[in-house]
Tab-separated table of C-alpha atoms and ligand atoms in Angstrom:
chain	number	residue	atom	x	y	z
A	1	MET	CA	109.121	-115.152	148.605
A	2	ARG	CA	110.368	-112.589	151.163
A	3	ALA	CA	109.797	-112.465	154.977
A	4	SER	CA	108.336	-109.237	156.254
A	5	ILE	CA	107.478	-107.878	159.884
A	6	THR	CA	103.570	-107.573	160.247
A	7	ALA	CA	103.131	-106.966	164.036
A	8	VAL	CA	105.741	-105.522	166.691
A	9	GLY	CA	105.155	-105.227	170.256
A	10	HIS	CA	107.254	-104.842	173.488
A	11	TYR	CA	107.426	-104.908	177.353
A	12	ILE	CA	109.110	-102.648	179.965
A	13	PRO	CA	109.031	-103.485	183.581
A	14	GLU	CA	107.367	-100.715	185.769
A	15	LYS	CA	110.300	-100.441	188.226
A	16	ILE	CA	112.572	-97.685	187.269
A	17	LEU	CA	116.121	-97.259	188.203
A	18	THR	CA	117.377	-93.881	187.794
A	19	ASN	CA	120.873	-92.291	187.533
A	20	LYS	CA	120.252	-90.592	190.859
A	21	ASP	CA	119.259	-93.916	192.237
A	22	LEU	CA	122.585	-95.404	191.085
A	23	GLU	CA	124.433	-92.347	192.699
A	24	ARG	CA	123.478	-93.964	196.045
A	25	ILE	CA	124.698	-97.437	195.201
A	26	VAL	CA	127.960	-96.642	193.492
A	27	ASP	CA	130.584	-93.804	193.000
A	28	THR	CA	128.875	-92.230	189.933
A	29	SER	CA	126.936	-89.319	189.001
A	30	ASP	CA	123.764	-88.418	186.973
A	31	GLU	CA	126.140	-86.069	184.912
A	32	TRP	CA	128.744	-88.697	184.284
A	33	ILE	CA	126.277	-91.380	183.196
A	34	ARG	CA	124.355	-88.822	180.936
A	35	THR	CA	127.382	-87.359	179.080
A	36	ARG	CA	129.375	-90.700	178.723
A	37	THR	CA	126.269	-93.088	177.721
A	38	GLY	CA	123.192	-90.928	177.097
A	39	ILE	CA	121.247	-93.098	179.951
A	40	ARG	CA	119.026	-91.421	182.189
A	41	GLU	CA	117.032	-94.413	183.546
A	42	ARG	CA	116.624	-98.092	183.120
A	43	ARG	CA	113.628	-100.493	183.660
A	44	ILE	CA	114.185	-103.365	186.059
A	45	LEU	CA	112.279	-106.693	186.381
A	46	ASP	CA	110.799	-107.982	189.647
A	47	ALA	CA	113.535	-110.534	191.084
A	48	ASP	CA	111.247	-113.471	191.287
A	49	LYS	CA	110.339	-113.020	187.446
A	50	GLY	CA	112.363	-114.225	184.629
A	51	THR	CA	113.379	-113.297	181.118
A	52	SER	CA	110.285	-115.207	179.614
A	53	TYR	CA	107.804	-113.012	181.545
A	54	MET	CA	108.787	-110.217	179.299
A	55	ALA	CA	108.951	-112.208	176.289
A	56	VAL	CA	105.321	-113.496	176.887
A	57	ALA	CA	104.177	-110.022	177.400
A	58	ALA	CA	105.589	-108.426	174.258
A	59	ALA	CA	104.579	-111.788	172.393
A	60	LYS	CA	100.929	-111.191	173.777
A	61	MET	CA	101.001	-107.533	172.463
A	62	VAL	CA	101.926	-108.842	168.832
A	63	LEU	CA	99.120	-111.313	168.934
A	64	ARG	CA	96.734	-108.693	170.102
A	65	GLN	CA	97.907	-106.422	167.259
A	66	LYS	CA	97.557	-108.742	164.580
A	67	ASN	CA	94.468	-110.594	166.181
A	68	ILE	CA	95.666	-114.032	165.746
A	69	SER	CA	95.652	-116.906	168.364
A	70	ALA	CA	99.073	-118.346	169.574
A	71	ALA	CA	97.824	-121.647	167.880
A	72	GLU	CA	98.670	-120.031	164.487
A	73	ILE	CA	102.218	-119.707	165.452
A	74	ASP	CA	104.722	-122.173	163.652
A	75	LEU	CA	107.702	-121.193	165.332
A	76	ILE	CA	109.216	-119.414	168.388
A	77	ILE	CA	112.785	-118.062	168.344
A	78	VAL	CA	113.872	-116.267	171.567
A	79	ALA	CA	117.111	-114.166	171.240
A	80	THR	CA	118.463	-113.694	174.937
A	81	THR	CA	121.713	-113.814	176.928
A	82	THR	CA	119.585	-114.330	180.069
A	83	PRO	CA	117.473	-117.361	179.674
A	84	ASP	CA	115.124	-118.202	182.525
A	85	MET	CA	117.250	-121.336	183.193
A	86	THR	CA	120.235	-122.903	181.315
A	87	VAL	CA	117.879	-125.765	180.352
A	88	PRO	CA	115.225	-125.750	179.140
A	89	PRO	CA	115.234	-123.220	176.516
A	90	THR	CA	113.210	-120.087	177.394
A	91	ALA	CA	111.322	-120.593	174.110
A	92	ALA	CA	109.617	-123.656	175.891
A	93	PHE	CA	108.345	-121.336	178.918
A	94	VAL	CA	107.158	-118.930	176.320
A	95	GLN	CA	105.233	-121.460	174.439
A	96	LYS	CA	103.696	-122.837	177.534
A	97	GLU	CA	102.494	-119.466	178.741
A	98	LEU	CA	101.141	-118.384	175.411
A	99	LYS	CA	99.390	-121.934	174.733
A	100	ALA	CA	101.293	-122.048	171.235
A	101	VAL	CA	100.191	-125.413	170.743
A	102	ASN	CA	101.393	-126.067	166.974
A	103	CYS	CA	104.778	-124.758	167.070
A	104	TRP	CA	108.407	-125.621	167.607
A	105	GLY	CA	111.232	-123.100	168.931
A	106	PHE	CA	114.566	-122.318	170.414
A	107	ASP	CA	116.676	-119.940	172.207
A	108	LEU	CA	119.340	-118.049	170.132
A	109	ASN	CA	122.429	-116.511	171.856
A	110	GLY	CA	123.894	-113.684	169.814
A	111	ALA	CA	124.276	-111.176	172.727
A	112	CYS	CA	123.665	-107.772	171.799
A	113	SER	CA	123.506	-108.793	168.169
A	114	GLY	CA	120.892	-111.745	169.108
A	115	PHE	CA	117.709	-109.933	167.738
A	116	LEU	CA	119.064	-109.219	164.280
A	117	PHE	CA	120.465	-112.950	164.283
A	118	ALA	CA	117.268	-114.014	164.933
A	119	LEU	CA	115.269	-111.934	162.786
A	120	ALA	CA	117.744	-113.315	159.658
A	121	THR	CA	117.008	-116.747	161.038
A	122	GLY	CA	113.545	-116.727	161.426
A	123	ALA	CA	113.391	-115.045	157.827
A	124	GLN	CA	114.760	-118.390	156.292
A	125	PHE	CA	111.671	-120.462	157.251
A	126	ILE	CA	109.275	-117.877	155.665
A	127	GLU	CA	111.519	-117.746	152.572
A	128	SER	CA	111.721	-121.348	152.250
A	129	GLY	CA	107.946	-121.354	152.311
A	130	ARG	CA	108.149	-123.919	155.348
A	131	HIS	CA	106.532	-121.821	157.799
A	132	ARG	CA	103.960	-118.742	157.469
A	133	LYS	CA	103.960	-117.169	161.077
A	134	VAL	CA	107.267	-116.842	162.989
A	135	LEU	CA	107.469	-115.070	166.292
A	136	VAL	CA	111.006	-113.494	166.883
A	137	ILE	CA	111.618	-112.256	170.407
A	138	GLY	CA	114.498	-110.334	171.876
A	139	ALA	CA	114.275	-110.314	175.670
A	140	ASP	CA	116.957	-109.667	178.495
A	141	LYS	CA	116.964	-109.571	182.224
A	142	MET	CA	120.214	-107.851	182.425
A	143	SER	CA	119.676	-107.004	186.289
A	144	ALA	CA	120.003	-110.694	186.956
A	145	ILE	CA	123.850	-110.684	185.609
A	146	VAL	CA	125.116	-107.334	186.500
A	147	ASP	CA	127.245	-106.453	189.627
A	148	TYR	CA	125.438	-103.447	191.270
A	149	GLN	CA	128.718	-102.753	192.841
A	150	ASP	CA	130.605	-102.294	189.596
A	151	ARG	CA	130.050	-98.598	188.151
A	152	ASN	CA	131.626	-99.745	184.909
A	153	THR	CA	128.818	-101.926	183.876
A	154	CYS	CA	125.751	-101.248	186.325
A	155	ILE	CA	124.994	-98.078	184.953
A	156	LEU	CA	124.668	-99.205	181.293
A	157	PHE	CA	121.885	-102.188	181.358
A	158	GLY	CA	118.246	-102.604	181.616
A	159	ASP	CA	115.420	-105.270	181.350
A	160	ALA	CA	113.113	-105.411	178.663
A	161	ALA	CA	111.526	-107.432	175.694
A	162	GLY	CA	110.501	-106.749	172.102
A	163	ALA	CA	108.773	-109.242	169.674
A	164	VAL	CA	107.905	-109.109	166.184
A	165	LEU	CA	105.854	-111.396	163.977
A	166	LEU	CA	107.328	-112.612	160.328
A	167	GLU	CA	105.000	-113.753	157.506
A	168	PRO	CA	105.307	-113.890	153.834
A	169	ALA	CA	105.685	-110.288	152.462
A	170	ARG	CA	102.453	-108.533	150.539
A	171	ASN	CA	104.690	-108.142	147.617
A	172	GLU	CA	108.308	-108.752	146.365
A	173	ASP	CA	109.251	-105.078	147.194
A	174	LEU	CA	108.451	-105.442	150.814
A	175	GLY	CA	110.046	-107.187	153.834
A	176	ILE	CA	113.582	-108.106	154.790
A	177	ARG	CA	115.873	-107.175	151.653
A	178	ASP	CA	119.358	-107.949	152.956
A	179	TYR	CA	121.481	-108.702	156.043
A	180	ILE	CA	125.180	-108.734	156.852
A	181	LEU	CA	126.105	-110.467	160.191
A	182	HIS	CA	129.403	-111.277	161.579
A	183	LEU	CA	131.100	-113.172	164.235
A	184	ASP	CA	134.892	-112.719	165.519
A	185	GLY	CA	135.527	-114.909	168.485
A	186	SER	CA	138.810	-112.888	169.049
A	187	GLY	CA	136.891	-110.399	170.890
A	188	SER	CA	135.498	-112.824	173.457
A	189	GLU	CA	137.777	-111.424	176.264
A	190	TYR	CA	136.360	-108.007	176.291
A	191	LEU	CA	133.023	-108.830	177.022
A	192	ARG	CA	131.947	-112.088	178.745
A	193	ILE	CA	130.744	-113.817	181.903
A	194	ALA	CA	133.523	-116.304	182.877
A	195	ALA	CA	131.772	-118.683	185.191
A	196	GLY	CA	128.800	-120.818	185.269
A	197	GLY	CA	129.228	-122.435	181.830
A	198	SER	CA	130.671	-125.800	181.253
A	199	LEU	CA	134.236	-124.255	180.944
A	200	LEU	CA	134.037	-123.186	184.586
A	201	PRO	CA	131.147	-124.105	186.571
A	202	THR	CA	129.729	-122.272	189.245
A	203	THR	CA	131.535	-122.773	192.672
A	204	LEU	CA	131.657	-120.980	195.962
A	205	GLU	CA	135.193	-119.777	194.531
A	206	THR	CA	133.845	-118.245	191.416
A	207	VAL	CA	130.805	-116.423	193.093
A	208	ALA	CA	133.322	-115.081	195.612
A	209	ASN	CA	135.309	-113.781	192.840
A	210	LYS	CA	132.053	-112.343	191.049
A	211	MET	CA	132.842	-114.398	188.076
A	212	HIS	CA	129.195	-114.974	187.354
A	213	TYR	CA	128.611	-111.179	186.619
A	214	LEU	CA	129.105	-109.478	183.188
A	215	TYR	CA	132.596	-108.178	182.765
A	216	GLN	CA	133.459	-105.553	180.160
A	217	ASP	CA	136.395	-103.709	178.818
A	218	GLY	CA	134.187	-100.840	177.586
A	219	LYS	CA	136.914	-98.854	176.010
A	220	THR	CA	137.803	-101.540	173.538
A	221	VAL	CA	134.146	-102.527	173.164
A	222	PHE	CA	133.376	-98.987	172.248
A	223	LYS	CA	135.932	-98.707	169.406
A	224	PHE	CA	135.067	-102.095	167.925
A	225	ALA	CA	131.213	-101.191	168.097
A	226	VAL	CA	131.750	-97.717	166.236
A	227	ASN	CA	133.869	-99.345	163.668
A	228	GLY	CA	132.006	-102.553	163.348
A	229	MET	CA	128.338	-100.862	162.802
A	230	THR	CA	129.757	-98.110	160.733
A	231	GLU	CA	131.181	-100.807	158.043
A	232	VAL	CA	128.127	-103.034	157.970
A	233	VAL	CA	125.707	-100.067	157.647
A	234	ALA	CA	127.799	-98.379	154.817
A	235	GLU	CA	128.230	-101.869	153.103
A	236	ILE	CA	124.660	-102.721	153.308
A	237	LEU	CA	123.400	-99.290	151.898
A	238	GLU	CA	126.025	-99.540	149.012
A	239	ASN	CA	125.331	-103.211	148.143
A	240	ASN	CA	121.713	-102.128	147.634
A	241	GLY	CA	122.037	-98.886	145.768
A	242	LEU	CA	121.000	-96.941	148.473
A	243	LYS	CA	122.320	-93.657	150.117
A	244	GLY	CA	121.865	-92.281	153.807
A	245	GLY	CA	119.054	-89.923	152.460
A	246	ASP	CA	116.947	-92.835	151.266
A	247	ILE	CA	116.615	-94.393	154.747
A	248	LYS	CA	113.518	-93.452	156.601
A	249	LEU	CA	114.690	-94.579	160.026
A	250	PHE	CA	117.659	-96.172	161.357
A	251	ILE	CA	117.109	-98.626	164.231
A	252	PRO	CA	120.490	-99.154	166.052
A	253	HIS	CA	121.354	-101.284	168.992
A	254	GLN	CA	121.110	-98.916	172.090
A	255	ALA	CA	124.334	-99.470	173.964
A	256	ASN	CA	125.625	-95.916	173.948
A	257	PHE	CA	124.361	-92.955	172.523
A	258	ARG	CA	128.223	-91.851	171.552
A	259	ILE	CA	128.223	-95.093	169.662
A	260	ILE	CA	125.103	-94.369	167.685
A	261	ASP	CA	126.018	-90.844	167.105
A	262	ALA	CA	129.328	-91.677	165.849
A	263	VAL	CA	128.041	-94.300	163.301
A	264	ALA	CA	124.914	-92.224	162.104
A	265	LYS	CA	127.537	-89.195	161.391
A	266	LYS	CA	130.114	-91.564	159.575
A	267	VAL	CA	127.359	-93.176	157.307
A	268	GLY	CA	125.802	-89.757	156.768
A	269	LEU	CA	122.380	-89.919	158.377
A	270	ARG	CA	120.682	-86.746	159.797
A	271	PRO	CA	119.605	-87.005	163.697
A	272	ASP	CA	115.794	-87.070	162.613
A	273	GLN	CA	116.805	-90.520	160.714
A	274	VAL	CA	117.925	-92.209	163.636
A	275	MET	CA	115.498	-93.972	166.451
A	276	LEU	CA	116.746	-93.422	169.941
A	277	ASN	CA	115.298	-94.460	173.207
A	278	ILE	CA	118.468	-95.299	175.231
A	279	GLU	CA	117.667	-92.300	177.641
A	280	LYS	CA	114.790	-94.389	179.027
A	281	TYR	CA	115.796	-97.959	178.977
A	282	GLY	CA	119.749	-98.185	178.592
A	283	ASN	CA	121.183	-101.268	177.059
A	284	THR	CA	118.477	-104.039	177.043
A	285	THR	CA	120.862	-106.364	174.870
A	286	ALA	CA	118.651	-108.427	172.655
A	287	ALA	CA	115.515	-106.289	173.387
A	288	THR	CA	116.950	-102.783	172.251
A	289	ILE	CA	116.117	-103.169	168.427
A	290	PRO	CA	112.513	-104.670	168.800
A	291	LEU	CA	111.738	-102.226	171.745
A	292	ALA	CA	112.803	-99.066	169.712
A	293	MET	CA	111.201	-100.430	166.479
A	294	SER	CA	107.777	-101.207	168.740
A	295	GLU	CA	108.040	-97.132	170.134
A	296	ALA	CA	108.766	-96.138	166.621
A	297	TYR	CA	105.691	-97.790	165.230
A	298	GLN	CA	103.739	-96.472	168.051
A	299	GLN	CA	104.981	-92.927	167.192
A	300	ARG	CA	104.049	-93.444	163.399
A	301	LEU	CA	107.641	-92.855	162.304
A	302	MET	CA	107.448	-95.763	159.662
A	303	HIS	CA	105.215	-96.330	156.800
A	304	THR	CA	104.530	-98.929	153.858
A	305	ASN	CA	107.696	-98.660	151.517
A	306	ASP	CA	109.838	-97.148	153.949
A	307	TRP	CA	113.665	-98.262	154.061
A	308	ILE	CA	114.563	-99.172	157.369
A	309	VAL	CA	117.947	-100.288	158.463
A	310	MET	CA	118.982	-101.882	161.788
A	311	ALA	CA	122.483	-102.540	163.066
A	312	ALA	CA	124.081	-104.009	166.453
A	313	PHE	CA	127.032	-104.945	168.087
A	314	GLY	CA	127.740	-107.416	170.888
A	315	ALA	CA	129.728	-109.691	173.021
A	316	GLY	CA	131.683	-112.314	170.768
A	317	PHE	CA	132.134	-110.296	169.058
A	318	THR	CA	128.698	-110.231	167.093
A	319	TRP	CA	127.720	-107.451	164.724
A	320	GLY	CA	125.461	-106.792	161.967
A	321	SER	CA	123.010	-104.770	159.864
A	322	LEU	CA	119.675	-105.642	158.377
A	323	LEU	CA	117.751	-103.703	155.878
A	324	LEU	CA	113.868	-104.043	155.080
A	325	ARG	CA	111.258	-102.250	153.400
A	326	TRP	CA	108.398	-101.601	155.956
A	327	GLU	CA	105.310	-103.323	155.184
A	328	MET	CA	102.600	-102.176	157.871
A	329	ASP	CA	101.120	-98.706	157.407
B	1	LIG	N1	130.745	-93.048	187.061
B	1	LIG	C1	131.898	-92.458	187.148
B	1	LIG	N2	133.205	-92.625	186.610
B	1	LIG	C2	133.156	-93.909	186.012
B	1	LIG	C3	132.212	-94.740	185.893
B	1	LIG	C4	130.799	-94.210	186.349
B	1	LIG	N3	129.766	-95.113	186.382
B	1	LIG	N4	132.387	-95.730	185.239
B	1	LIG	C5	133.853	-95.554	184.863
B	1	LIG	N5	134.213	-94.455	185.526
B	1	LIG	C6	135.535	-93.445	185.295
B	1	LIG	C7	136.412	-94.759	185.110
B	1	LIG	O1	137.095	-95.407	186.363
B	1	LIG	C8	137.754	-93.792	184.526
B	1	LIG	O2	138.363	-93.230	185.698
B	1	LIG	P1	139.976	-93.121	185.487
B	1	LIG	O3	140.085	-92.349	184.229
B	1	LIG	O4	140.260	-92.609	186.857
B	1	LIG	O5	140.473	-94.567	185.177
B	1	LIG	C9	136.916	-92.966	183.734
B	1	LIG	O6	135.499	-92.933	184.400
B	1	LIG	C10	137.042	-93.166	182.288
B	1	LIG	O7	136.396	-94.347	182.026
B	1	LIG	P2	136.365	-95.106	180.720
B	1	LIG	O8	136.124	-96.545	180.826
B	1	LIG	O9	137.740	-94.672	179.760
B	1	LIG	O10	135.220	-94.020	180.204
B	1	LIG	P3	134.377	-94.232	178.608
B	1	LIG	O11	134.385	-92.916	178.333
B	1	LIG	O12	135.189	-95.477	177.776
B	1	LIG	O13	132.913	-94.706	179.043
B	1	LIG	C11	131.551	-96.695	178.878
B	1	LIG	C12	132.795	-95.977	179.426
B	1	LIG	C13	131.389	-98.022	179.417
B	1	LIG	C14	130.356	-95.735	178.964
B	1	LIG	C15	131.892	-96.825	177.442
B	1	LIG	O14	133.383	-97.221	177.261
B	1	LIG	C16	130.961	-97.781	176.382
B	1	LIG	O15	130.010	-97.361	176.509
B	1	LIG	N6	131.584	-98.844	175.982
B	1	LIG	C17	130.893	-99.687	175.058
B	1	LIG	C18	129.689	-100.221	175.753
B	1	LIG	C19	128.816	-101.318	175.060
B	1	LIG	O16	128.727	-100.935	173.865
B	1	LIG	N7	128.618	-102.469	175.375
B	1	LIG	C20	127.836	-103.164	175.103
B	1	LIG	C21	127.985	-103.656	173.799
B	1	LIG	S1	126.721	-104.471	173.447
């Protein structure tokens, strides 16, 4: 039995932070940000709300689309780097708010690859026959961990959530067909939040040194992201006897337009095969892929039997690709 995506939804906060707004906060320019990253604006969640607020809204869109009640959900997986709290898991807040009274669930931290890792994990429970309805959510409130005095990072990130429902596929051709996932901890020094974990708990000193904010060596991450994503997309196509031309839509993690463009060119994809929305939202970490998928579905860019490839790269390093045949009309 294969696992298939049978509903997809998303949530974006109303507040918009434009490049012009950032020009007033740090030494940067709209032109620099657009040409180096492809980003024009990003969404920012209210300070008094947590990641679960967005996760719940995205999940509700999925339930409405499928016309099912939350009580039918067997399992909730929330991929996030920015949980509401360290304990309990954000999945618990989502369960409570949705009133999903017959499920279990957990958080999964795969950084920017979190949604792909969660999708592959959720699929196991469908494929084994153990569960019939698994909610997989990617949600991040990056504004909570970004230093708005650091121009290297604050221009890149935004807040959002996306969610999908996994169910048994209608037939053996449809649904998740393959995935290739990787983890290489030698990349851990290039993208991290050093303090606030068990290794270096928060102290006045760690806060004064801004160690509770996201640090990134952008140049190094960029190179690894292009190479890693190119390799896994080329590999998954080859393993499944597919060529670039067979793919209806490539839905990549949206971290930098130049990364996506380089990967697409290297694996032989035309611009019209690539889903892009980084311009509007920036990098929303675990939310980029389900958010892009939800918008692609709304724009009717995918139809039953279409081959869809996703790919992501993130802190860890984590990276991977996932191939599926789209089930919905
Ligand atoms: N505005 C203006 N100038 C900036 C700037 C900003 N927001 N941020 C950095 N700069 C400056 C740098 O200080 C540097 O100046 P210098 O040459 O005088 O030292 C110059 O611009 C070039 O910086 P550099 O870091 O080499 O730019 P880049 O072309 O590598 O672009 C990133 C920076 C962050 C956009 C790019 O490296 C990137 O996208 N990396 C990967 C990000 C990513 O994918 N992260 C998440 C993975 S999930």
